[in-house]
Amino acid sequence: MKPPVFDYYRAASVDEALDVLDEREGARVIAGGQSLIPLMNLRLARPEALVDIGRLEHLRRVGVVDGSLYLGGLVTHATLCGHPAILRHAPLLAEAASHIGHQAIRERGTIGGSLAHGDPAAELIACCSALGASVYLESSSGCREVPAREFVQGPYSTAASHNEIVTWIRIPLADDRRVGFYEVAPRPGDFARVGAVWCSEPENDKSTVALFGSDCGHMSIELGGDGRAADVLDAVRASGRVQGGLVRVVEAAVKRSMPTEFHE
Amino acid sequence: MIGSNVARVEDPSLLRGEASFVADLIDAGTLHVGFLRSPVAAGRIVRLDLDGALRSPGVIAAIDGDTLSRFAGALPVLHTPDPTFVEATGFGMSVPSVYGLARDRVRFVGEPVAAVVAESRALAEDALERIDLVIDEEEPVVDPRAALDPQSRQVHPETPGNKAAWIRFARGDVTQRGIVVEGRYRIGRHSGVPLECRGVLGAYDARDDRVHLWTSTQIPFLVRRAVCEALGWSEERLRVAVPEVGGGFGPKANIYHEELVVAFLSRRLRARVAWIEDRTEHLLSSAQSRDQFHRTRLTVDGEGRILAYEDEFLVDIGSHNLWVAGVVANTAIHGHGPYRIPAFDIRGTAVVTNKAPTSQYRGAGRPEACFALERTLDLAAARLGIDPIEIRRRNVLTSSDLPYAVGLPYRDGKPIVFDGHDFGATLETAVRLVTESRKRVDENDAGSEDSNPTGVGYAMFIEATGRGPYETARVRLGADGRIWVHSGAASAGQSHKTTLAQIVAEVLSVDLVDVRVVSGDTDLAPDGIGTFASRTAAVAGPAVHRAAEELAKEIRGRAARLLDCRPEDVTFVDGELRDASGDRKISWVDLAEAHLRGGVLSTLPFPDVVERFEPDTVTWVAGTHAAVVEVDADIGRTRVVDYVVVDEGGRAIHPRVVEDQIRGGVAQGIGGVLLEEFEFDSNGQPKSVTLAEYLLPTSLDVPDIQVHHITSPSPLNRLGVKGVGESGTIPVYAAVASAVDAAFQWSIHMDATPISPRSLLAALENDS
């Protein structure tokens, strides 16, 4: 399938990109294109114009500043899998990214794109929620910071407005943090059906389990430092979002994301 | 040469990217066809206005079903069984008319309704969106069981009661006293989704008023015949040629709307016109398959010996199946299995529904029959407390039974006789091999914490291969001194360029590189049937063999004149032609050059022989598969961790090709039993339209497959060859399902495919 005709802008700066977004209501940002291009080829998405931010190299940087790890929105999944700073400070992202599609997709897909797209199966969204990360959105009126937990509001629906770009993701560092990840997908690399990310910060006496997957969507459950799988499942059942046989699968994913001492 | 694992002739050009698939034949001057496809499963076309498309940028032409009907009739059905078979089985069929573009009514989502020709595919798609199509929707018929209800709407006026075909394969009295087990089974709808989608390119030759049609097909001669019949053309007007094909598996052994329309448009517009299928079109409208329901009833004695077997089955063929006779016949006949079954009654019906059309897909009805029989046998074993291996051991045909006459004719009207040696031996060998393999794994894994349940399942199969009516081969000496081979076969990746060359190379004692196989072109061979039904090695092979031997006779006569000896003294040795003493010799190039201008033989045409091989009937292959699965019961995921195939087949021209054909078949079977399904909702809307929904097995889903081939030469051709294209797939469904049951100590009975996490979890829930 071929996409319908569209205009194409290659932005040399964030400001240039924002100008186009302000000017043209039918314009959309494209970075790696791994979600957007298939939708356009299937003619399910029909942007009048694409604003290509792929040349904004400064948004590919990874670095630690003032106790937080900053990731530019254009950091690719492949980078997440292997960058030394990620492996050191946020190995959860490396683990999660390794489940995204296949090598070719990971070389182009970006963390900013994953967040902006808001797919219920997106691993990185759940990781950012669990890590207590925040998302920086830039528009021509300025920059704002949104907690990752509040960023995705529903399937393919985020807090970002049409004229905002995801420029940075900030992950607060924590020395005592323990993490876990488990995903249920039909085949390696497939979209997750059900997944769980566990993040525990005993010093702050809190832990979070963030669910993801096409069968259950994004859901963040916050518990005390000693939060158990059973508590998570109580919350899941109470939410009514998971029914029937799926509960068993969610239970397995949650337990497998946590060390056994937290199961009961 | 025959029997050796030579390096494949196909590989160098494929690996260097030099091979031409149909899409590679597109040049700057080629126009592109886009098809407007029905968005609904059933309805009457109320308005179809092409104006918007005709005014769209870059559009050269547009056509609808009404206009096409002035030039084209229906596509012919591809198989009608022999009268003897029809008589013995009460076979009948009602064939609906299939047109290149929908006339009046649409019958499945994806059915071509109009075609647009434009300067590019993108412009064609833009134009398609500007066509005004209004359909008065009707209630689609989606469930084949409901379709048989007298109250159900009819999908086609020409198929009363939605029954497209019916058959009864029965012998003996099935009302035996014994222990009865009954089962209900479903094999889900899926198909052989090839790596390369379909594609058709028509190039018009104005001087000769001919169309040269390149199409990614397995049946070029049948395409020519069908398209010419529908368009009222002499077969002289159409040349059909097959480029490199990236997988066929059965769906490409079919005649399609797009082939008819592109051929027509090419001549009508006097242009080079191409349509390349994209993946969504493929998943919507390329022929689907399987989709059967079975109700079985097996009567055994106290020892598990079969006294009678009954099976009543339905095939949901979607809106049409040009091979419907083949599917029902194959399913019915192969319900027999490689066992002694004194009485059997297998009754089947093919039902039309408002879903995508179907065709043959690797196994072509046999996997479904095998699943029903093998699962029922497992049920009987469980009921009697007998090991599944043992119950098969007690029933399988062994050397004292074979050859075994079933007592009914095959589709070709000839009596069915299983021409094997010892089917039971395949069972014993499979058990031994998988047990050894499991012991090695246990030794290596000692200390592993893996606690997932594992199970071993067995399934046996029988397969009719090498179906006629015939295949044609033309073998000739080329001006370059090489031997050129043209046959009716058309490779979609089955190594014909190598295996057919091996036959000729052996007969003429030449190097493999000096035999060039160029098949699938209706201008190069006078006639042919095609590649499907596991028939190329067993039918085209002997045809090529015969042609090579006849060519050898002619060559002897020519060479004798150059060697100054008698023709009968000419010998073929090491790529040369020699006299009896060996003192005088010439090369093949010498021989060829002698036919050229100024040469001694220049008044004679180059030696060029056409032979046809008509097999007496089909030749039978049988065997046993053993699958080992590991199940993650909490999330319902099944992994096949080990797999053994033991088959008794014919002489292998190229043993590695035989083994890998089997491996490919197993991989597709694993896909079908665990992953693949074309799902439709209650409105007949397809839900599996991208590869994100239709899941194909990857290299991570398929384990190493051990293949042990036992040779039992076919008595039906001088090469002793039997077919091998499909057997790898036939028993996989049953073997894997059996293994899953075994993983839970037979407390569950998986009776439907695909065995998805959802269905497995439901079965485990029901059990607990």
mmCIF file of N, CA and C in Angstrom, chain B residues 16-51:
data_model
loop_
_atom_site.group_PDB
_atom_site.id
_atom_site.type_symbol
_atom_site.label_atom_id
_atom_site.label_comp_id
_atom_site.label_asym_id
_atom_site.label_seq_id
_atom_site.Cartn_x
_atom_site.Cartn_y
_atom_site.Cartn_z
ATOM 1 N N ARG B 16 23.191 -13.498 -4.929
ATOM 2 C CA ARG B 16 23.753 -12.223 -5.391
ATOM 3 C C ARG B 16 22.657 -11.220 -5.736
ATOM 4 N N GLY B 17 21.409 -11.598 -5.570
ATOM 5 C CA GLY B 17 20.329 -10.676 -5.883
ATOM 6 C C GLY B 17 20.141 -10.469 -7.374
ATOM 7 N N GLU B 18 20.600 -11.458 -8.165
ATOM 8 C CA GLU B 18 20.489 -11.300 -9.614
ATOM 9 C C GLU B 18 19.228 -11.937 -10.171
ATOM 10 N N ALA B 19 18.519 -12.670 -9.348
ATOM 11 C CA ALA B 19 17.332 -13.353 -9.867
ATOM 12 C C ALA B 19 16.199 -12.347 -10.056
ATOM 13 N N SER B 20 15.381 -12.573 -11.051
ATOM 14 C CA SER B 20 14.272 -11.664 -11.337
ATOM 15 C C SER B 20 12.954 -12.243 -10.888
ATOM 16 N N PHE B 21 12.363 -11.619 -9.887
ATOM 17 C CA PHE B 21 11.001 -11.950 -9.489
ATOM 18 C C PHE B 21 10.079 -11.039 -10.295
ATOM 19 N N VAL B 22 8.792 -11.256 -10.213
ATOM 20 C CA VAL B 22 7.914 -10.504 -11.098
ATOM 21 C C VAL B 22 8.042 -8.987 -10.898
ATOM 22 N N ALA B 23 8.228 -8.538 -9.663
ATOM 23 C CA ALA B 23 8.344 -7.097 -9.426
ATOM 24 C C ALA B 23 9.612 -6.513 -10.040
ATOM 25 N N ASP B 24 10.614 -7.367 -10.245
ATOM 26 C CA ASP B 24 11.864 -6.881 -10.846
ATOM 27 C C ASP B 24 11.711 -6.621 -12.335
ATOM 28 N N LEU B 25 10.600 -7.082 -12.912
ATOM 29 C CA LEU B 25 10.415 -6.915 -14.342
ATOM 30 C C LEU B 25 9.755 -5.572 -14.681
ATOM 31 N N ILE B 26 9.450 -4.810 -13.646
ATOM 32 C CA ILE B 26 8.821 -3.512 -13.871
ATOM 33 C C ILE B 26 9.879 -2.534 -14.343
ATOM 34 N N ASP B 27 9.586 -1.814 -15.420
ATOM 35 C CA ASP B 27 10.527 -0.789 -15.881
ATOM 36 C C ASP B 27 9.824 0.562 -15.888
ATOM 37 N N ALA B 28 10.552 1.577 -16.383
ATOM 38 C CA ALA B 28 10.009 2.934 -16.315
ATOM 39 C C ALA B 28 8.729 3.071 -17.105
ATOM 40 N N GLY B 29 8.580 2.254 -18.128
ATOM 41 C CA GLY B 29 7.395 2.382 -18.971
ATOM 42 C C GLY B 29 6.210 1.554 -18.519
ATOM 43 N N THR B 30 6.389 0.798 -17.472
ATOM 44 C CA THR B 30 5.317 -0.094 -17.036
ATOM 45 C C THR B 30 4.222 0.694 -16.324
ATOM 46 N N LEU B 31 2.990 0.419 -16.677
ATOM 47 C CA LEU B 31 1.858 1.029 -15.987
ATOM 48 C C LEU B 31 1.440 0.131 -14.831
ATOM 49 N N HIS B 32 0.782 0.727 -13.857
ATOM 50 C CA HIS B 32 0.439 0.003 -12.632
ATOM 51 C C HIS B 32 -1.052 -0.120 -12.436
ATOM 52 N N VAL B 33 -1.462 -1.308 -12.074
ATOM 53 C CA VAL B 33 -2.875 -1.553 -11.822
ATOM 54 C C VAL B 33 -3.145 -1.550 -10.332
ATOM 55 N N GLY B 34 -4.233 -0.861 -9.962
ATOM 56 C CA GLY B 34 -4.720 -0.953 -8.589
ATOM 57 C C GLY B 34 -6.131 -1.508 -8.648
ATOM 58 N N PHE B 35 -6.488 -2.329 -7.675
ATOM 59 C CA PHE B 35 -7.821 -2.902 -7.647
ATOM 60 C C PHE B 35 -8.639 -2.303 -6.516
ATOM 61 N N LEU B 36 -9.853 -1.908 -6.828
ATOM 62 C CA LEU B 36 -10.791 -1.516 -5.786
ATOM 63 C C LEU B 36 -11.432 -2.794 -5.298
ATOM 64 N N ARG B 37 -11.404 -2.973 -4.000
ATOM 65 C CA ARG B 37 -11.887 -4.240 -3.443
ATOM 66 C C ARG B 37 -13.076 -4.011 -2.534
ATOM 67 N N SER B 38 -13.973 -4.951 -2.529
ATOM 68 C CA SER B 38 -15.184 -4.803 -1.739
ATOM 69 C C SER B 38 -14.870 -4.631 -0.265
ATOM 70 N N PRO B 39 -15.443 -3.618 0.364
ATOM 71 C CA PRO B 39 -15.247 -3.417 1.800
ATOM 72 C C PRO B 39 -16.221 -4.240 2.656
ATOM 73 N N VAL B 40 -17.186 -4.888 1.998
ATOM 74 C CA VAL B 40 -18.154 -5.681 2.761
ATOM 75 C C VAL B 40 -18.184 -7.107 2.237
ATOM 76 N N ALA B 41 -18.707 -7.999 3.075
ATOM 77 C CA ALA B 41 -18.658 -9.422 2.753
ATOM 78 C C ALA B 41 -19.762 -9.859 1.799
ATOM 79 N N ALA B 42 -20.873 -9.144 1.790
ATOM 80 C CA ALA B 42 -21.971 -9.563 0.913
ATOM 81 C C ALA B 42 -22.845 -8.365 0.605
ATOM 82 N N GLY B 43 -23.256 -8.267 -0.647
ATOM 83 C CA GLY B 43 -24.150 -7.163 -0.977
ATOM 84 C C GLY B 43 -24.317 -7.000 -2.468
ATOM 85 N N ARG B 44 -25.226 -6.133 -2.813
ATOM 86 C CA ARG B 44 -25.498 -5.847 -4.213
ATOM 87 C C ARG B 44 -24.895 -4.490 -4.557
ATOM 88 N N ILE B 45 -24.198 -4.423 -5.670
ATOM 89 C CA ILE B 45 -23.588 -3.155 -6.087
ATOM 90 C C ILE B 45 -24.678 -2.246 -6.619
ATOM 91 N N VAL B 46 -24.919 -1.160 -5.932
ATOM 92 C CA VAL B 46 -25.976 -0.226 -6.313
ATOM 93 C C VAL B 46 -25.434 0.867 -7.224
ATOM 94 N N ARG B 47 -24.225 1.317 -6.894
ATOM 95 C CA ARG B 47 -23.608 2.341 -7.741
ATOM 96 C C ARG B 47 -22.110 2.092 -7.819
ATOM 97 N N LEU B 48 -21.583 2.212 -9.009
ATOM 98 C CA LEU B 48 -20.140 2.102 -9.195
ATOM 99 C C LEU B 48 -19.772 3.129 -10.265
ATOM 100 N N ASP B 49 -19.281 4.270 -9.817
ATOM 101 C CA ASP B 49 -19.011 5.379 -10.724
ATOM 102 C C ASP B 49 -17.499 5.608 -10.787
ATOM 103 N N LEU B 50 -16.913 5.361 -11.955
ATOM 104 C CA LEU B 50 -15.466 5.449 -12.103
ATOM 105 C C LEU B 50 -14.975 6.847 -12.463
ATOM 106 N N ASP B 51 -15.893 7.756 -12.627
ATOM 107 C CA ASP B 51 -15.545 9.109 -13.090
ATOM 108 C C ASP B 51 -14.420 9.763 -12.291
#
